[in-house]
Amino acid sequence: LSEFDDIARLFRPLSFGAPEALGLMDDAAQIPSRPGFDLVVTKDALVEGVHFLSTDPPALVGKKLIRVNLSDLAAKGARPYGCFLAVAFPAAWDAAMREAFAEGLGEDLRRFGLALFGGDTVFTPGPFTASLTALGWVEAGRMVLRSGARPGDILMVSGGIGDGALGLKAALGEIDSPYLLGRYQAPEPRLDLAEVIKAQASASADVSDGLVADAGHIAEASGIGLELDLDAVPLSSEAQAWLDRQPDREAAMVGLATGGDDYQIVCTAPEGRAAALQAAGFTAIGRAVEGAGVGVRHRGRRLEIARGGWVHG
Amino acid sequence: LSEFDDIARLFRPLSFGAPEALGLMDDAAQIPSRPGFDLVVTKDALVEGVHFLSTDPPALVGKKLIRVNLSDLAAKGARPYGCFLAVAFPAAWDAAMREAFAEGLGEDLRRFGLALFGGDTVFTPGPFTASLTALGWVEAGRMVLRSGARPGDILMVSGGIGDGALGLKAALGEIDSPYLLGRYQAPEPRLDLAEVIKAQASASADVSDGLVADAGHIAEASGIGLELDLDAVPLSSEAQAWLDRQPDREAAMVGLATGGDDYQIVCTAPEGRAAALQAAGFTAIGRAVEGAGVGVRHRGRRLEIARGGWVHG
């Protein structure tokens, strides 16, 4: 068995005949320019035992790899186009597991409308490790940056925040919730929001490091401060039920707002544009101000949160 | 210490202020279209203990990661533009090692004229693992494919073949040769040949899996056969000296022609264009014929080589 068998059998079909991919039979892909459009490119990696659990089904690992990257494209207002996969399989991942991984990958490529353009398949003595380079298109100059927030802008987020952190607890067996488990194993990239973000948002980022940390990235890139009201942060009914069971609600709410892996979108917009984002499902959670950093409030009190909470690898 | 410290301290300077990179402070890079040009994209990964030795200096690992990818761009006739890095650092790679890796990377980015546009920095419980997605430009429709060889074309290769396989022996202490060690640890991508390949070659691939295997890729993609004469294959003086010491010269020569990691270029060209490639440093080693596969000859005899020899991960 060699990398070529896997490439031919598992991955070649996932190019869906896209001319860019050259049947995955070349050294490189050939991507024609598309005048009037910019290519939006992101690259995120997953390591077994760090970004997913060894017990997670390989098909869901394939889906998660696609989705964490598409989440970035959604935040930028881009439409998915194609991707490049580098995957290092451990010896313990037998043919059936590699095939399941490719099947999960393929299902999501089809569902989200992108093709595999190329990459590299290798074997590793260590844990499963993979990176995806995802490409999207956006009209020239229209990518929504982290740096566009201005004082007075409304801070908004899509929900529900904290499902990623609680999903990890579900995956570890600490919470019994198929819904939350699914949010951790196969988060839903908010591509449904990409168009309205492009049309209305002044700055945008996906929530992968935690709401407070990712709002902090917008604040830093934009050179502004953000006031964030934890009471307004939208929660799923499962997260709300979990929160209601916690003895220290404030610490628990901080945990949800600093947990990672939500793959929701945090964005800002001038006051006159906020309504369109709210109509699309965003919730106002604060405001951009002169200054720096993220000021977090809960029940009217200002909280101190050390450097944006949990920073995931 | 978090990924953000490494990104800011080690990797941000490597964007060289390229507007595409947005200071490595965004979720994605923004790449403007360049009408009249195609983007050539390749992605190769390196795993510690598989593609380099644990004892290799981190700076050279950074350089090798750049060079194995630029080798693909060279084979396609493309000019380097930018790249995306995903790197998984083991805990054993302390700050000094991570810094040395970034320094090696940076030196080569500067030397070869490309900028870091984005990526992902994570930690791993396993071996060092990294992938680079390298982008280059080529005039629209001018990328040199593997699939363009036609019966009658001359088969050519740049030299020296086998230095990669012998370099591995040097790295393992089996051969004492600083030259060969350098060829393994930091191969030289043949970007000097990119222009002439683009102008003259009908098909081209880099020699990463071994000369016979990579010629086989051209044969397969082009739907032709290739006749390859081992006696004509260009060797470095170090490889020639090693070959002269071997009791079974034929087996040794097959080893050089099927070893990987040479990062030379194998290409084909119609007879009338071969002279320009030879003037640039290519050596004619055979011919394209009707049929399939690679027929290998040595001292007039036809050899049987199992499926292209050593297939590296």
Coordinates of C-alpha atoms in Angstrom, one line a residue, chain A:
Chain A
L1 CA 0.0 0.0 0.0
S2 CA 1.3 3.4 -0.8
E3 CA 0.2 7.0 -0.8
F4 CA -0.6 6.7 -4.5
D5 CA -3.2 4.0 -3.8
D6 CA -4.9 6.3 -1.3
I7 CA -4.7 9.3 -3.6
A8 CA -6.2 7.4 -6.5
R9 CA -8.9 5.5 -4.6
L10 CA -10.0 7.8 -1.8
F11 CA -9.1 11.3 -2.9
R12 CA -9.2 11.6 -6.7
P13 CA -13.0 11.2 -6.8
L14 CA -13.2 14.2 -4.5
S15 CA -11.9 16.5 -7.2
F16 CA -15.3 16.1 -8.9
G17 CA -13.6 16.6 -12.3
A18 CA -12.7 20.2 -11.5
P19 CA -10.2 21.3 -14.2
E20 CA -8.1 23.1 -11.6
A21 CA -7.3 19.7 -9.9
L22 CA -5.9 18.0 -13.1
G23 CA -7.3 14.8 -11.8
L24 CA -4.9 15.0 -8.8
M25 CA -2.3 13.6 -11.2
D26 CA 0.0 16.6 -11.3
D27 CA 2.5 18.3 -9.0
A28 CA 0.2 21.4 -8.6
A29 CA -3.2 22.8 -9.3
Q30 CA -3.8 25.5 -11.9
I31 CA -6.2 28.2 -10.8
P32 CA -7.3 30.7 -13.4
S33 CA -7.6 34.3 -12.4
R34 CA -11.2 35.6 -12.0
P35 CA -11.1 39.3 -12.8
G36 CA -13.3 41.3 -10.4
F37 CA -12.8 38.8 -7.6
D38 CA -10.3 38.2 -4.8
L39 CA -9.3 34.7 -3.7
V40 CA -9.8 34.3 0.1
V41 CA -7.4 31.7 1.5
T42 CA -7.3 30.2 5.0
K43 CA -5.5 27.2 6.4
D44 CA -6.3 25.4 9.7
A45 CA -4.9 22.2 11.1
L46 CA -6.3 19.4 13.3
V47 CA -4.2 17.1 15.5
E48 CA -5.7 14.0 17.1
G49 CA -5.9 14.4 20.9
V50 CA -5.6 18.1 20.6
H51 CA -8.4 19.3 18.3
F52 CA -10.4 16.1 18.3
L53 CA -10.6 13.0 20.4
S54 CA -9.1 9.6 19.4
T55 CA -12.5 8.1 19.8
D56 CA -14.2 10.5 17.4
P57 CA -15.3 8.7 14.2
P58 CA -13.0 9.3 11.2
A59 CA -15.8 10.5 9.0
L60 CA -16.5 13.3 11.5
V61 CA -12.8 14.2 11.6
G62 CA -13.0 14.7 7.9
K63 CA -16.1 16.9 8.3
K64 CA -14.6 18.9 11.1
L65 CA -11.5 19.6 9.1
I66 CA -13.7 21.0 6.3
R67 CA -15.9 23.0 8.6
V68 CA -13.4 24.7 10.8
N69 CA -11.9 26.1 7.6
L70 CA -15.2 27.0 6.0
S71 CA -16.1 28.9 9.1
D72 CA -13.2 31.3 8.3
L73 CA -14.5 31.8 4.8
A74 CA -18.0 32.5 6.1
A75 CA -16.7 35.1 8.5
K76 CA -14.9 36.8 5.6
G77 CA -18.1 36.9 3.4
A78 CA -16.5 34.5 0.9
R79 CA -18.1 31.7 -1.2
P80 CA -16.3 28.3 -1.0
Y81 CA -14.4 27.3 -4.1
G82 CA -11.8 24.6 -3.6
C83 CA -9.3 23.1 -1.1
F84 CA -5.9 21.4 -0.6
L85 CA -5.5 18.6 1.9
A86 CA -2.3 17.5 3.7
V87 CA -3.0 14.4 5.8
A88 CA -0.7 12.3 7.9
F89 CA -2.2 9.0 8.7
P90 CA -1.0 6.9 11.7
A91 CA -0.4 3.2 11.1
A92 CA -3.4 2.6 13.5
W93 CA -5.7 4.2 10.9
D94 CA -6.4 1.2 8.8
A95 CA -7.9 1.2 5.3
A96 CA -11.4 1.3 6.7
M97 CA -10.7 4.3 8.8
R98 CA -8.9 6.2 6.0
E99 CA -11.8 5.4 3.8
A100 CA -14.3 6.7 6.4
F101 CA -12.3 9.9 6.7
A102 CA -12.4 10.4 3.0
E103 CA -16.1 9.7 2.9
G104 CA -16.8 12.3 5.6
L105 CA -14.6 14.7 3.7
G106 CA -16.4 14.0 0.4
E107 CA -19.9 14.4 1.9
D108 CA -19.0 17.8 3.2
L109 CA -17.2 18.9 0.0
R110 CA -20.4 18.1 -1.9
R111 CA -22.7 19.7 0.6
F112 CA -20.7 22.9 0.8
G113 CA -19.9 23.1 -2.9
L114 CA -16.1 22.9 -3.1
A115 CA -13.7 20.5 -4.8
L116 CA -10.4 19.0 -3.7
F117 CA -7.7 20.6 -5.9
G118 CA -4.6 18.8 -4.5
G119 CA -2.5 18.0 -1.5
D120 CA -0.3 15.4 0.1
T121 CA -0.9 12.1 1.7
V122 CA 1.8 10.8 4.1
F123 CA 2.1 8.4 7.0
T124 CA 3.2 9.3 10.5
P125 CA 4.5 7.5 13.6
G126 CA 2.5 10.0 15.6
P127 CA -1.1 11.1 15.9
F128 CA -3.4 11.8 13.0
T129 CA -2.6 15.3 11.7
A130 CA -4.2 17.1 8.9
S131 CA -4.4 20.6 7.4
L132 CA -6.8 22.0 4.9
T133 CA -6.1 25.1 2.8
A134 CA -9.5 26.4 1.8
L135 CA -10.1 28.8 -1.1
G136 CA -13.1 31.0 -1.5
W137 CA -14.1 33.9 -3.8
V138 CA -15.3 37.3 -2.9
E139 CA -15.9 40.4 -5.1
A140 CA -12.7 42.4 -5.3
G141 CA -12.0 44.4 -2.2
R142 CA -15.1 43.1 -0.4
M143 CA -13.5 40.6 2.0
V144 CA -14.7 41.5 5.5
L145 CA -11.6 42.1 7.6
R146 CA -11.0 42.0 11.3
S147 CA -9.7 45.5 11.1
G148 CA -12.8 47.5 10.1
A149 CA -14.6 48.1 13.4
R150 CA -15.1 51.8 14.4
P151 CA -16.1 53.4 17.7
G152 CA -19.9 53.4 17.9
D153 CA -20.3 50.2 15.9
I154 CA -22.7 47.5 17.3
L155 CA -21.0 44.3 18.4
M156 CA -22.9 41.2 17.3
V157 CA -22.6 37.4 17.4
S158 CA -24.5 34.5 16.0
G159 CA -25.5 31.7 18.4
G160 CA -25.2 29.6 20.3
I161 CA -22.0 30.5 22.1
G162 CA -20.5 27.9 24.4
D163 CA -21.8 24.9 22.5
G164 CA -18.3 24.0 21.5
A165 CA -16.9 24.0 25.0
L166 CA -20.0 22.0 26.3
G167 CA -19.7 19.7 23.3
L168 CA -16.2 18.8 24.4
K169 CA -17.6 17.9 27.8
A170 CA -20.2 15.8 26.0
A171 CA -17.4 14.1 24.0
L172 CA -15.6 13.4 27.3
G173 CA -18.8 11.9 28.8
E174 CA -19.3 14.7 31.3
I175 CA -22.6 15.8 29.8
D176 CA -25.1 13.5 28.1
S177 CA -26.3 15.5 25.0
P178 CA -26.2 14.2 21.4
Y179 CA -26.8 17.8 20.3
L180 CA -23.8 19.2 22.1
L181 CA -21.6 16.2 21.0
G182 CA -22.5 17.0 17.4
R183 CA -21.6 20.7 17.9
Y184 CA -18.1 19.6 19.0
Q185 CA -17.6 16.8 16.4
A186 CA -19.1 18.5 13.4
P187 CA -19.7 22.2 13.9
E188 CA -21.9 23.9 11.4
P189 CA -20.0 26.7 9.5
R190 CA -22.2 29.7 9.2
L191 CA -22.0 30.0 5.4
D192 CA -25.7 31.0 5.6
L193 CA -24.5 34.3 7.0
A194 CA -21.7 35.0 4.6
E195 CA -23.8 37.2 2.2
V196 CA -25.2 39.4 4.9
I197 CA -21.8 39.8 6.6
K198 CA -20.3 40.9 3.3
A199 CA -23.2 43.4 2.8
Q200 CA -23.4 44.8 6.3
A201 CA -20.5 44.1 8.6
S202 CA -17.6 46.5 9.3
A203 CA -15.4 43.7 10.8
S204 CA -15.9 40.0 11.3
A205 CA -14.1 36.9 12.7
D206 CA -15.2 33.3 13.4
V207 CA -15.4 32.2 17.0
S208 CA -12.8 29.5 17.2
D209 CA -10.7 30.6 20.1
G210 CA -13.6 31.7 22.2
L211 CA -16.0 34.7 21.9
V212 CA -14.0 37.0 24.2
A213 CA -10.7 36.1 22.5
D214 CA -12.0 36.5 19.0
A215 CA -13.8 39.8 19.8
G216 CA -10.3 40.7 21.1
H217 CA -8.8 39.9 17.7
I218 CA -11.2 42.4 16.1
A219 CA -10.5 45.0 18.8
E220 CA -6.7 44.6 18.3
A221 CA -6.8 44.6 14.5
S222 CA -9.2 47.6 14.4
G223 CA -7.4 49.6 17.1
I224 CA -10.6 50.0 19.1
G225 CA -12.1 48.7 22.4
L226 CA -15.2 46.5 22.7
E227 CA -17.8 46.5 25.4
L228 CA -19.4 43.0 25.7
D229 CA -22.5 42.2 27.8
L230 CA -22.5 38.6 28.8
D231 CA -26.2 38.7 29.6
A232 CA -27.0 39.4 25.9
V233 CA -24.9 36.5 24.5
P234 CA -27.2 34.0 22.7
L235 CA -27.2 30.5 24.0
S236 CA -28.7 27.3 22.7
S237 CA -31.5 25.8 24.8
E238 CA -29.0 23.0 25.8
A239 CA -26.4 25.5 26.9
Q240 CA -29.0 27.5 28.8
A241 CA -30.2 24.4 30.6
W242 CA -26.6 23.5 31.5
L243 CA -26.1 27.1 32.7
D244 CA -29.2 27.0 34.9
R245 CA -27.8 23.9 36.6
Q246 CA -24.5 25.5 37.6
P247 CA -24.0 26.7 41.2
D248 CA -21.8 29.7 40.1
R249 CA -23.6 31.1 37.1
E250 CA -21.2 33.9 36.5
A251 CA -18.1 31.6 36.3
A252 CA -20.1 29.2 34.1
M253 CA -21.2 32.0 31.7
V254 CA -17.5 33.2 31.5
G255 CA -16.6 29.6 30.7
L256 CA -19.1 29.6 27.8
A257 CA -17.9 33.0 26.5
T258 CA -14.2 32.0 26.6
G259 CA -14.6 28.4 25.4
G260 CA -13.4 27.7 21.9
D261 CA -14.7 25.8 18.9
D262 CA -18.1 27.5 18.6
Y263 CA -17.6 28.3 14.9
Q264 CA -20.1 31.1 15.2
I265 CA -19.4 34.6 13.8
V266 CA -18.6 37.7 15.8
C267 CA -18.9 40.9 13.9
T268 CA -19.4 44.7 14.1
A269 CA -21.6 47.0 12.1
P270 CA -22.5 50.7 12.1
E271 CA -25.8 51.3 13.9
G272 CA -27.7 51.7 10.7
R273 CA -26.7 48.3 9.4
A274 CA -27.2 46.3 12.5
A275 CA -30.8 45.6 11.9
A276 CA -30.2 43.6 8.7
L277 CA -27.7 41.4 10.6
Q278 CA -30.1 41.0 13.5
A279 CA -32.8 40.0 11.0
A280 CA -30.4 37.3 9.7
G281 CA -29.9 35.9 13.2
F282 CA -27.2 38.0 14.8
T283 CA -27.7 39.2 18.4
A284 CA -26.4 42.6 19.6
I285 CA -24.0 42.0 22.5
G286 CA -22.2 45.2 22.9
R287 CA -20.5 48.2 21.2
A288 CA -17.2 49.4 19.9
V289 CA -15.6 52.2 21.8
E290 CA -12.4 54.3 21.7
G291 CA -9.7 52.4 23.6
A292 CA -8.4 48.8 23.5
G293 CA -9.3 45.3 24.6
V294 CA -12.6 43.8 25.5
G295 CA -14.5 45.0 28.5
V296 CA -16.8 42.2 29.7
R297 CA -19.9 42.9 31.9
H298 CA -22.3 40.5 33.6
R299 CA -25.4 41.7 35.4
G300 CA -24.1 45.2 35.3
R301 CA -20.7 44.4 36.9
R302 CA -17.4 44.6 35.1
L303 CA -15.5 41.3 35.1
E304 CA -11.8 40.7 34.7
I305 CA -11.0 38.0 32.2
A306 CA -7.4 37.0 31.8
R307 CA -6.3 37.4 28.2
G308 CA -9.4 36.1 26.5
G309 CA -9.7 32.8 28.3
W310 CA -8.9 29.4 26.9
V311 CA -6.6 29.7 23.9
H312 CA -6.9 26.5 21.9
G313 CA -4.1 25.1 19.9

